[in-house]
Amino acid sequence: MSADKPHERFSAQATFYLRNLDPEDLQAEAIAVHYQDPPRPSESGGTTISLRFPALIVAHYVAEGGAVAEKVARILNAHWDDE
C-alpha cells in the first residue's frame, strides 16, 4: 500500500486454499477475494497490520474466475461502509 493510495479491504488474487483434495484441484489455480482490515496504530506506537485471508473462493465452474473475483472485490470495496 502506498501513501497516496487508500487501503482496500478486498482484493482478488490467487490463493493456496484448497477446495477439494482431488488431483485436478491440486493442480488448478484457485482464485479468491481476500479480506484485510486497514493498518491501525498500536498501543506501543507502532502499526498493527491485520491478516489477509480468502473470504470468498471462486468455483472452478466460473469461466473467468479472475474477472469475477476482481468485480466482486470492487463492488465490496465501493459499498463496504454503506449502511
mmCIF file with all atom_site columns, C-alpha atoms in Angstrom:
data_model
loop_
_atom_site.group_PDB
_atom_site.id
_atom_site.type_symbol
_atom_site.label_atom_id
_atom_site.label_alt_id
_atom_site.label_comp_id
_atom_site.label_asym_id
_atom_site.label_entity_id
_atom_site.label_seq_id
_atom_site.pdbx_PDB_ins_code
_atom_site.Cartn_x
_atom_site.Cartn_y
_atom_site.Cartn_z
_atom_site.occupancy
_atom_site.B_iso_or_equiv
_atom_site.pdbx_formal_charge
_atom_site.auth_seq_id
_atom_site.auth_comp_id
_atom_site.auth_asym_id
_atom_site.auth_atom_id
_atom_site.pdbx_PDB_model_num
ATOM 1  C CA . MET A 1 1  ? 0.000   0.000   0.000   1.00 0.00 ? 1  MET A CA 1
ATOM 2  C CA . SER A 1 2  ? 1.388   3.376   -0.947  1.00 0.00 ? 2  SER A CA 1
ATOM 3  C CA . ALA A 1 3  ? 0.787   6.602   0.966   1.00 0.00 ? 3  ALA A CA 1
ATOM 4  C CA . ASP A 1 4  ? -1.196  8.157   -1.910  1.00 0.00 ? 4  ASP A CA 1
ATOM 5  C CA . LYS A 1 5  ? -3.462  5.122   -2.462  1.00 0.00 ? 5  LYS A CA 1
ATOM 6  C CA . PRO A 1 6  ? -6.072  4.295   0.188   1.00 0.00 ? 6  PRO A CA 1
ATOM 7  C CA . HIS A 1 7  ? -6.215  0.801   1.656   1.00 0.00 ? 7  HIS A CA 1
ATOM 8  C CA . GLU A 1 8  ? -8.718  -1.530  0.004   1.00 0.00 ? 8  GLU A CA 1
ATOM 9  C CA . ARG A 1 9  ? -10.202 -4.178  2.285   1.00 0.00 ? 9  ARG A CA 1
ATOM 10 C CA . PHE A 1 10 ? -10.924 -6.573  -0.580  1.00 0.00 ? 10 PHE A CA 1
ATOM 11 C CA . SER A 1 11 ? -8.597  -7.770  -3.342  1.00 0.00 ? 11 SER A CA 1
ATOM 12 C CA . ALA A 1 12 ? -8.750  -10.570 -5.914  1.00 0.00 ? 12 ALA A CA 1
ATOM 13 C CA . GLN A 1 13 ? -5.710  -12.846 -6.076  1.00 0.00 ? 13 GLN A CA 1
ATOM 14 C CA . ALA A 1 14 ? -4.644  -16.451 -6.370  1.00 0.00 ? 14 ALA A CA 1
ATOM 15 C CA . THR A 1 15 ? -4.739  -18.467 -3.172  1.00 0.00 ? 15 THR A CA 1
ATOM 16 C CA . PHE A 1 16 ? -3.367  -21.757 -1.948  1.00 0.00 ? 16 PHE A CA 1
ATOM 17 C CA . TYR A 1 17 ? -6.651  -22.573 -0.248  1.00 0.00 ? 17 TYR A CA 1
ATOM 18 C CA . LEU A 1 18 ? -7.817  -25.990 -1.474  1.00 0.00 ? 18 LEU A CA 1
ATOM 19 C CA . ARG A 1 19 ? -11.461 -26.545 -2.300  1.00 0.00 ? 19 ARG A CA 1
ATOM 20 C CA . ASN A 1 20 ? -11.190 -30.315 -2.809  1.00 0.00 ? 20 ASN A CA 1
ATOM 21 C CA . LEU A 1 21 ? -8.326  -32.722 -2.419  1.00 0.00 ? 21 LEU A CA 1
ATOM 22 C CA . ASP A 1 22 ? -8.655  -34.417 -5.811  1.00 0.00 ? 22 ASP A CA 1
ATOM 23 C CA . PRO A 1 23 ? -5.643  -34.357 -8.194  1.00 0.00 ? 23 PRO A CA 1
ATOM 24 C CA . GLU A 1 24 ? -7.258  -31.883 -10.611 1.00 0.00 ? 24 GLU A CA 1
ATOM 25 C CA . ASP A 1 25 ? -7.912  -29.355 -7.860  1.00 0.00 ? 25 ASP A CA 1
ATOM 26 C CA . LEU A 1 26 ? -4.370  -29.689 -6.519  1.00 0.00 ? 26 LEU A CA 1
ATOM 27 C CA . GLN A 1 27 ? -3.012  -28.570 -9.915  1.00 0.00 ? 27 GLN A CA 1
ATOM 28 C CA . ALA A 1 28 ? -5.557  -25.850 -10.721 1.00 0.00 ? 28 ALA A CA 1
ATOM 29 C CA . GLU A 1 29 ? -5.164  -22.192 -9.828  1.00 0.00 ? 29 GLU A CA 1
ATOM 30 C CA . ALA A 1 30 ? -7.544  -21.109 -7.074  1.00 0.00 ? 30 ALA A CA 1
ATOM 31 C CA . ILE A 1 31 ? -8.823  -17.537 -7.197  1.00 0.00 ? 31 ILE A CA 1
ATOM 32 C CA . ALA A 1 32 ? -10.230 -15.816 -4.130  1.00 0.00 ? 32 ALA A CA 1
ATOM 33 C CA . VAL A 1 33 ? -11.486 -12.482 -2.894  1.00 0.00 ? 33 VAL A CA 1
ATOM 34 C CA . HIS A 1 34 ? -9.225  -11.688 0.059   1.00 0.00 ? 34 HIS A CA 1
ATOM 35 C CA . TYR A 1 35 ? -10.114 -9.512  3.042   1.00 0.00 ? 35 TYR A CA 1
ATOM 36 C CA . GLN A 1 36 ? -7.743  -7.414  5.162   1.00 0.00 ? 36 GLN A CA 1
ATOM 37 C CA . ASP A 1 37 ? -8.503  -4.722  7.743   1.00 0.00 ? 37 ASP A CA 1
ATOM 38 C CA . PRO A 1 38 ? -6.612  -1.470  7.192   1.00 0.00 ? 38 PRO A CA 1
ATOM 39 C CA . PRO A 1 39 ? -3.418  -0.871  9.204   1.00 0.00 ? 39 PRO A CA 1
ATOM 40 C CA . ARG A 1 40 ? -4.021  0.904   12.522  1.00 0.00 ? 40 ARG A CA 1
ATOM 41 C CA . PRO A 1 41 ? -1.863  2.422   15.253  1.00 0.00 ? 41 PRO A CA 1
ATOM 42 C CA . SER A 1 42 ? -0.870  0.025   18.038  1.00 0.00 ? 42 SER A CA 1
ATOM 43 C CA . GLU A 1 43 ? -0.708  0.782   21.748  1.00 0.00 ? 43 GLU A CA 1
ATOM 44 C CA . SER A 1 44 ? 3.107   0.692   21.617  1.00 0.00 ? 44 SER A CA 1
ATOM 45 C CA . GLY A 1 45 ? 3.267   3.437   18.987  1.00 0.00 ? 45 GLY A CA 1
ATOM 46 C CA . GLY A 1 46 ? 3.835   1.143   16.010  1.00 0.00 ? 46 GLY A CA 1
ATOM 47 C CA . THR A 1 47 ? 1.433   -0.056  13.352  1.00 0.00 ? 47 THR A CA 1
ATOM 48 C CA . THR A 1 48 ? -0.721  -3.168  13.501  1.00 0.00 ? 48 THR A CA 1
ATOM 49 C CA . ILE A 1 49 ? -1.222  -4.938  10.184  1.00 0.00 ? 49 ILE A CA 1
ATOM 50 C CA . SER A 1 50 ? -4.052  -7.459  10.044  1.00 0.00 ? 50 SER A CA 1
ATOM 51 C CA . LEU A 1 51 ? -4.001  -10.890 8.490   1.00 0.00 ? 51 LEU A CA 1
ATOM 52 C CA . ARG A 1 52 ? -5.145  -11.087 4.859   1.00 0.00 ? 52 ARG A CA 1
ATOM 53 C CA . PHE A 1 53 ? -7.291  -14.151 4.227   1.00 0.00 ? 53 PHE A CA 1
ATOM 54 C CA . PRO A 1 54 ? -9.508  -15.609 1.479   1.00 0.00 ? 54 PRO A CA 1
ATOM 55 C CA . ALA A 1 55 ? -13.085 -14.628 2.298   1.00 0.00 ? 55 ALA A CA 1
ATOM 56 C CA . LEU A 1 56 ? -14.646 -15.935 -0.917  1.00 0.00 ? 56 LEU A CA 1
ATOM 57 C CA . ILE A 1 57 ? -13.274 -18.757 -3.076  1.00 0.00 ? 57 ILE A CA 1
ATOM 58 C CA . VAL A 1 58 ? -14.318 -18.665 -6.740  1.00 0.00 ? 58 VAL A CA 1
ATOM 59 C CA . ALA A 1 59 ? -15.550 -22.039 -8.015  1.00 0.00 ? 59 ALA A CA 1
ATOM 60 C CA . HIS A 1 60 ? -13.887 -23.770 -10.971 1.00 0.00 ? 60 HIS A CA 1
ATOM 61 C CA . TYR A 1 61 ? -17.259 -23.634 -12.702 1.00 0.00 ? 61 TYR A CA 1
ATOM 62 C CA . VAL A 1 62 ? -16.817 -19.900 -13.327 1.00 0.00 ? 62 VAL A CA 1
ATOM 63 C CA . ALA A 1 63 ? -15.279 -19.426 -16.783 1.00 0.00 ? 63 ALA A CA 1
ATOM 64 C CA . GLU A 1 64 ? -13.413 -16.213 -15.953 1.00 0.00 ? 64 GLU A CA 1
ATOM 65 C CA . GLY A 1 65 ? -12.825 -16.591 -12.228 1.00 0.00 ? 65 GLY A CA 1
ATOM 66 C CA . GLY A 1 66 ? -10.230 -13.834 -12.017 1.00 0.00 ? 66 GLY A CA 1
ATOM 67 C CA . ALA A 1 67 ? -12.506 -11.282 -13.678 1.00 0.00 ? 67 ALA A CA 1
ATOM 68 C CA . VAL A 1 68 ? -15.428 -12.274 -11.456 1.00 0.00 ? 68 VAL A CA 1
ATOM 69 C CA . ALA A 1 69 ? -13.276 -12.005 -8.311  1.00 0.00 ? 69 ALA A CA 1
ATOM 70 C CA . GLU A 1 70 ? -11.997 -8.561  -9.382  1.00 0.00 ? 70 GLU A CA 1
ATOM 71 C CA . LYS A 1 71 ? -15.548 -7.312  -9.929  1.00 0.00 ? 71 LYS A CA 1
ATOM 72 C CA . VAL A 1 72 ? -16.751 -8.691  -6.584  1.00 0.00 ? 72 VAL A CA 1
ATOM 73 C CA . ALA A 1 73 ? -13.782 -7.054  -4.808  1.00 0.00 ? 73 ALA A CA 1
ATOM 74 C CA . ARG A 1 74 ? -14.522 -3.690  -6.496  1.00 0.00 ? 74 ARG A CA 1
ATOM 75 C CA . ILE A 1 75 ? -18.202 -3.889  -5.501  1.00 0.00 ? 75 ILE A CA 1
ATOM 76 C CA . LEU A 1 76 ? -17.382 -4.803  -1.895  1.00 0.00 ? 76 LEU A CA 1
ATOM 77 C CA . ASN A 1 77 ? -14.807 -2.008  -1.593  1.00 0.00 ? 77 ASN A CA 1
ATOM 78 C CA . ALA A 1 78 ? -17.223 0.544   -3.055  1.00 0.00 ? 78 ALA A CA 1
ATOM 79 C CA . HIS A 1 79 ? -20.036 -0.373  -0.671  1.00 0.00 ? 79 HIS A CA 1
ATOM 80 C CA . TRP A 1 80 ? -18.228 -1.570  2.462   1.00 0.00 ? 80 TRP A CA 1
ATOM 81 C CA . ASP A 1 81 ? -19.181 1.460   4.562   1.00 0.00 ? 81 ASP A CA 1
ATOM 82 C CA . ASP A 1 82 ? -22.759 1.705   3.234   1.00 0.00 ? 82 ASP A CA 1
ATOM 83 C CA . GLU A 1 83 ? -25.330 1.043   5.928   1.00 0.00 ? 83 GLU A CA 1
#
